[in-house]
Amino acid sequence: MRDASDPLSLGVHPAQVAKMEGRPDRVPEFVARDVMESVCERLLGGGFVLIVGESTAGKSRLAYEAMRVALPDYWLHIPSPGDEFHDLREAISPRRRHVIWLDELDLYLGATGLTVETLRSLLDGRRRAEVVVLATMRVREYDRYSARNRDVSDAATWRAGRAVLLMAENPIEVPRSWSDKELRRASSAADPRVTNAAKMSSRYGVAEMLAAGPELVLDWRRAATMGEHRRGAAIVSAAVDCRRMGLHRPVSTDLLGKLHVFYLQTEDRDRRLETMDEALAWATTTVYGSSSLLTAHADGGFLAFDYLIDQPFLPAVPDSSWTALLSEVEPVEAYDIGWAAVDLHRSDHGMVALARARDHQVANASYAYVIALGNSGRSAEAAAELHGIIGQRTAAAGADHPDTLQARHDYARYLGEAGHFGSAVAELNEIIPDRARTLGPDHPSTLASREFHGRYTGEAGDPRAAVDLLRAVAADQERLWGRDYLQTMVTCMHAAQYTNNNGQPTVAAEELQDLALRMTNVYGQDVPQGLNIRYEHARAIGASGDWGRSLRLFEELLHDQIRILGSRQPRIFSTRHQIALATGELGHLEAAVTMLRILVNERTELFGAHHRRTLATRLTLVRFLARLGQPALAFAEGRSLTADCEREFGSSHPLYREAATASTAGANPS
């Protein structure tokens, strides 16, 4: 273990260590934040201390400086992500006092990472102040472990990570924007870099400027298209996407060499590029002695600067990167990558990763695979799998165990997604009181079940009741978490969706436009839930009669969906369906029919011929064939569709009734 008196022993980039006098690239002068005293008090009290904030808010620098002040004679331990904590427990001598530094805590929370049991073993059995676990975490990663931001909360890794975070009790939050007192302290600093950063505080955070975040982003984006560092920019892109794909360890040079070619411009591959050594040297060069695009780790490999990972302009991770990464990782890492894929709405890659983890008996990978299966559009298969899991969990843990209740919820969710709305509503009618009784009426899981109950009530044919149910859920979510929490806004979106379905498209469009603006202001323009709000807004615009504007909105949305989610995500096909619908409603019936036939074939290939969304596309096709003046063909296809809907869902299902009506209209066109 290393002594805390040596700042270089931290093994992190210079922005996270104390300033080193006499060095020309020393880090900027430290300016005490308003929470400095609170951090020191917490450190002196011992135990688990967690500091949370946005990337480049100054979390790590604050943590280090507070550690130097409060714990100057403590023995410092810096485990690497992926290390076993067994050796660390043995290294904690009872004759010394110790501080364990876990910078970027999310890197330690993988499938084999830090657990409550491990944390307790590090802290228990000693006087509280003798051992301190000091951790930092980006707020985006911290929120990923929040119950209200996860409608599928059965992932063992997620639950274990959440339990660890709860042990920190009240994390100390470091805001990116500096207070007036902090700015005055920065303005009077001796270091001109600090005073200049304070002048830029109206646009960027002071720590953000000191870490050179905006400048590094500009260098990275510029180098990707011009100059002498195109390979370097591609290597940075590969390292950034490794973190987005759930790899929690530094990336080896060999792996970066394999991945970075997917990020080079096509013409670059035939041109002279800098060598790998030159590219890595450029990417690891610090700016103003503070930060670099990549950080080299002593045990080999490189990590991307976390500021880059949170940038809103990042496109979808290329399919080739997912495939190449999965061929290089261990099964336990495949589990983490699978859940990252589900989080990024890339269930196709999530299924591949989780199938590998499942085949190697990684704990809970089988359940995670079922969730990825359902999210990929194969909802009927997922529901069938979950029906068996419910029986297993009931026998093993009881009907009221949270794991059993979660399986029942997911079963109902995928039943509804498969089109069995009545059955889903019936299941949720039983789950909601069970969750309220065992978890509490305000528990996020109870509210999640209520939300799906409202949605499937609307799909079953009662949009007015759906609106009332969903607005009641949204009111409770706002009371508990606030108007701008992600899940509150998602529920409001669904309430507006069924307002549209209830024959009030103009009202719905106004609500959705306001919601889309708030979502962008709070979470950025590329968050997947924001894309869903834009989808419902464009659909409401079309329902109000403005098909030209609706078509333009859907075409813009499709471009962004493909950029962010990739071309195979199920929502992409829904947008393409709406584009075909708007095209037909504008009178371009032949073009719409061509689009719909292609879409039927693709949906059949991906989801099956009897998936409700495949059948819905066939229904729109029948309607347009009738309007195109092909009544015999419309009648024949309509009869086939009606028979398939009856066989799949029964004669009381809304889709059957609509198909029967369309078939009759095809036989007797107006």
PDB file of N, CA and C in Angstrom, residues 397-432:
ATOM      1  N   ALA A 397     -39.448 -18.621  -2.367  1.00  0.00           N
ATOM      2  CA  ALA A 397     -39.403 -17.463  -1.463  1.00  0.00           C
ATOM      3  C   ALA A 397     -40.772 -17.006  -0.975  1.00  0.00           C
ATOM      4  N   GLY A 398     -41.853 -17.495  -1.576  1.00  0.00           N
ATOM      5  CA  GLY A 398     -43.189 -17.080  -1.171  1.00  0.00           C
ATOM      6  C   GLY A 398     -43.796 -16.088  -2.142  1.00  0.00           C
ATOM      7  N   ALA A 399     -45.109 -16.005  -2.120  1.00  0.00           N
ATOM      8  CA  ALA A 399     -45.827 -15.162  -3.076  1.00  0.00           C
ATOM      9  C   ALA A 399     -45.594 -13.674  -2.850  1.00  0.00           C
ATOM     10  N   ASP A 400     -45.278 -13.279  -1.610  1.00  0.00           N
ATOM     11  CA  ASP A 400     -45.137 -11.855  -1.290  1.00  0.00           C
ATOM     12  C   ASP A 400     -43.689 -11.369  -1.321  1.00  0.00           C
ATOM     13  N   HIS A 401     -42.755 -12.239  -1.670  1.00  0.00           N
ATOM     14  CA  HIS A 401     -41.358 -11.807  -1.733  1.00  0.00           C
ATOM     15  C   HIS A 401     -41.201 -10.792  -2.864  1.00  0.00           C
ATOM     16  N   PRO A 402     -40.411  -9.733  -2.680  1.00  0.00           N
ATOM     17  CA  PRO A 402     -40.242  -8.728  -3.745  1.00  0.00           C
ATOM     18  C   PRO A 402     -39.811  -9.320  -5.077  1.00  0.00           C
ATOM     19  N   ASP A 403     -38.977 -10.378  -5.045  1.00  0.00           N
ATOM     20  CA  ASP A 403     -38.559 -10.995  -6.304  1.00  0.00           C
ATOM     21  C   ASP A 403     -39.743 -11.630  -7.028  1.00  0.00           C
ATOM     22  N   THR A 404     -40.618 -12.281  -6.282  1.00  0.00           N
ATOM     23  CA  THR A 404     -41.810 -12.892  -6.884  1.00  0.00           C
ATOM     24  C   THR A 404     -42.737 -11.819  -7.434  1.00  0.00           C
ATOM     25  N   LEU A 405     -42.942 -10.759  -6.663  1.00  0.00           N
ATOM     26  CA  LEU A 405     -43.797  -9.668  -7.120  1.00  0.00           C
ATOM     27  C   LEU A 405     -43.233  -9.009  -8.380  1.00  0.00           C
ATOM     28  N   GLN A 406     -41.891  -8.885  -8.437  1.00  0.00           N
ATOM     29  CA  GLN A 406     -41.283  -8.296  -9.626  1.00  0.00           C
ATOM     30  C   GLN A 406     -41.508  -9.175 -10.847  1.00  0.00           C
ATOM     31  N   ALA A 407     -41.374 -10.476 -10.672  1.00  0.00           N
ATOM     32  CA  ALA A 407     -41.615 -11.395 -11.787  1.00  0.00           C
ATOM     33  C   ALA A 407     -43.065 -11.318 -12.243  1.00  0.00           C
ATOM     34  N   ARG A 408     -44.003 -11.209 -11.292  1.00  0.00           N
ATOM     35  CA  ARG A 408     -45.422 -11.082 -11.656  1.00  0.00           C
ATOM     36  C   ARG A 408     -45.665  -9.781 -12.422  1.00  0.00           C
ATOM     37  N   HIS A 409     -45.036  -8.704 -11.975  1.00  0.00           N
ATOM     38  CA  HIS A 409     -45.170  -7.419 -12.670  1.00  0.00           C
ATOM     39  C   HIS A 409     -44.636  -7.517 -14.095  1.00  0.00           C
ATOM     40  N   ASP A 410     -43.445  -8.087 -14.247  1.00  0.00           N
ATOM     41  CA  ASP A 410     -42.858  -8.197 -15.579  1.00  0.00           C
ATOM     42  C   ASP A 410     -43.684  -9.120 -16.473  1.00  0.00           C
ATOM     43  N   TYR A 411     -44.261 -10.167 -15.888  1.00  0.00           N
ATOM     44  CA  TYR A 411     -45.139 -11.058 -16.645  1.00  0.00           C
ATOM     45  C   TYR A 411     -46.331 -10.276 -17.195  1.00  0.00           C
ATOM     46  N   ALA A 412     -46.968  -9.476 -16.344  1.00  0.00           N
ATOM     47  CA  ALA A 412     -48.103  -8.666 -16.793  1.00  0.00           C
ATOM     48  C   ALA A 412     -47.662  -7.645 -17.842  1.00  0.00           C
ATOM     49  N   ARG A 413     -46.492  -7.064 -17.628  1.00  0.00           N
ATOM     50  CA  ARG A 413     -45.984  -6.059 -18.569  1.00  0.00           C
ATOM     51  C   ARG A 413     -45.831  -6.638 -19.972  1.00  0.00           C
ATOM     52  N   TYR A 414     -45.230  -7.816 -20.055  1.00  0.00           N
ATOM     53  CA  TYR A 414     -45.000  -8.401 -21.376  1.00  0.00           C
ATOM     54  C   TYR A 414     -46.260  -9.040 -21.951  1.00  0.00           C
ATOM     55  N   LEU A 415     -47.181  -9.484 -21.101  1.00  0.00           N
ATOM     56  CA  LEU A 415     -48.489  -9.900 -21.607  1.00  0.00           C
ATOM     57  C   LEU A 415     -49.155  -8.734 -22.342  1.00  0.00           C
ATOM     58  N   GLY A 416     -49.126  -7.574 -21.730  1.00  0.00           N
ATOM     59  CA  GLY A 416     -49.720  -6.401 -22.356  1.00  0.00           C
ATOM     60  C   GLY A 416     -49.003  -6.011 -23.628  1.00  0.00           C
ATOM     61  N   GLU A 417     -47.690  -6.038 -23.605  1.00  0.00           N
ATOM     62  CA  GLU A 417     -46.924  -5.686 -24.797  1.00  0.00           C
ATOM     63  C   GLU A 417     -47.219  -6.659 -25.935  1.00  0.00           C
ATOM     64  N   ALA A 418     -47.497  -7.920 -25.592  1.00  0.00           N
ATOM     65  CA  ALA A 418     -47.831  -8.916 -26.608  1.00  0.00           C
ATOM     66  C   ALA A 418     -49.245  -8.746 -27.139  1.00  0.00           C
ATOM     67  N   GLY A 419     -50.026  -7.849 -26.536  1.00  0.00           N
ATOM     68  CA  GLY A 419     -51.367  -7.582 -27.031  1.00  0.00           C
ATOM     69  C   GLY A 419     -52.483  -8.171 -26.202  1.00  0.00           C
ATOM     70  N   HIS A 420     -52.162  -8.896 -25.148  1.00  0.00           N
ATOM     71  CA  HIS A 420     -53.191  -9.499 -24.291  1.00  0.00           C
ATOM     72  C   HIS A 420     -53.544  -8.517 -23.174  1.00  0.00           C
ATOM     73  N   PHE A 421     -54.200  -7.440 -23.570  1.00  0.00           N
ATOM     74  CA  PHE A 421     -54.420  -6.319 -22.661  1.00  0.00           C
ATOM     75  C   PHE A 421     -55.320  -6.692 -21.491  1.00  0.00           C
ATOM     76  N   GLY A 422     -56.394  -7.414 -21.772  1.00  0.00           N
ATOM     77  CA  GLY A 422     -57.307  -7.783 -20.700  1.00  0.00           C
ATOM     78  C   GLY A 422     -56.639  -8.640 -19.648  1.00  0.00           C
ATOM     79  N   SER A 423     -55.848  -9.610 -20.090  1.00  0.00           N
ATOM     80  CA  SER A 423     -55.135 -10.466 -19.143  1.00  0.00           C
ATOM     81  C   SER A 423     -54.127  -9.660 -18.333  1.00  0.00           C
ATOM     82  N   ALA A 424     -53.445  -8.711 -18.994  1.00  0.00           N
ATOM     83  CA  ALA A 424     -52.468  -7.877 -18.289  1.00  0.00           C
ATOM     84  C   ALA A 424     -53.148  -7.030 -17.219  1.00  0.00           C
ATOM     85  N   VAL A 425     -54.299  -6.439 -17.559  1.00  0.00           N
ATOM     86  CA  VAL A 425     -55.031  -5.626 -16.588  1.00  0.00           C
ATOM     87  C   VAL A 425     -55.474  -6.483 -15.405  1.00  0.00           C
ATOM     88  N   ALA A 426     -55.948  -7.694 -15.680  1.00  0.00           N
ATOM     89  CA  ALA A 426     -56.391  -8.582 -14.599  1.00  0.00           C
ATOM     90  C   ALA A 426     -55.229  -8.934 -13.676  1.00  0.00           C
ATOM     91  N   GLU A 427     -54.063  -9.224 -14.261  1.00  0.00           N
ATOM     92  CA  GLU A 427     -52.887  -9.533 -13.440  1.00  0.00           C
ATOM     93  C   GLU A 427     -52.499  -8.342 -12.575  1.00  0.00           C
ATOM     94  N   LEU A 428     -52.490  -7.158 -13.177  1.00  0.00           N
ATOM     95  CA  LEU A 428     -52.085  -5.963 -12.441  1.00  0.00           C
ATOM     96  C   LEU A 428     -53.095  -5.592 -11.362  1.00  0.00           C
ATOM     97  N   ASN A 429     -54.350  -5.913 -11.570  1.00  0.00           N
ATOM     98  CA  ASN A 429     -55.362  -5.681 -10.526  1.00  0.00           C
ATOM     99  C   ASN A 429     -55.050  -6.461  -9.258  1.00  0.00           C
ATOM    100  N   GLU A 430     -54.360  -7.582  -9.397  1.00  0.00           N
ATOM    101  CA  GLU A 430     -53.960  -8.368  -8.229  1.00  0.00           C
ATOM    102  C   GLU A 430     -52.599  -7.934  -7.697  1.00  0.00           C
ATOM    103  N   ILE A 431     -51.710  -7.540  -8.584  1.00  0.00           N
ATOM    104  CA  ILE A 431     -50.344  -7.175  -8.175  1.00  0.00           C
ATOM    105  C   ILE A 431     -50.329  -5.867  -7.394  1.00  0.00           C
ATOM    106  N   ILE A 432     -51.114  -4.891  -7.830  1.00  0.00           N
ATOM    107  CA  ILE A 432     -51.069  -3.563  -7.197  1.00  0.00           C
ATOM    108  C   ILE A 432     -51.378  -3.631  -5.701  1.00  0.00           C
TER     109      ILE A 432
END
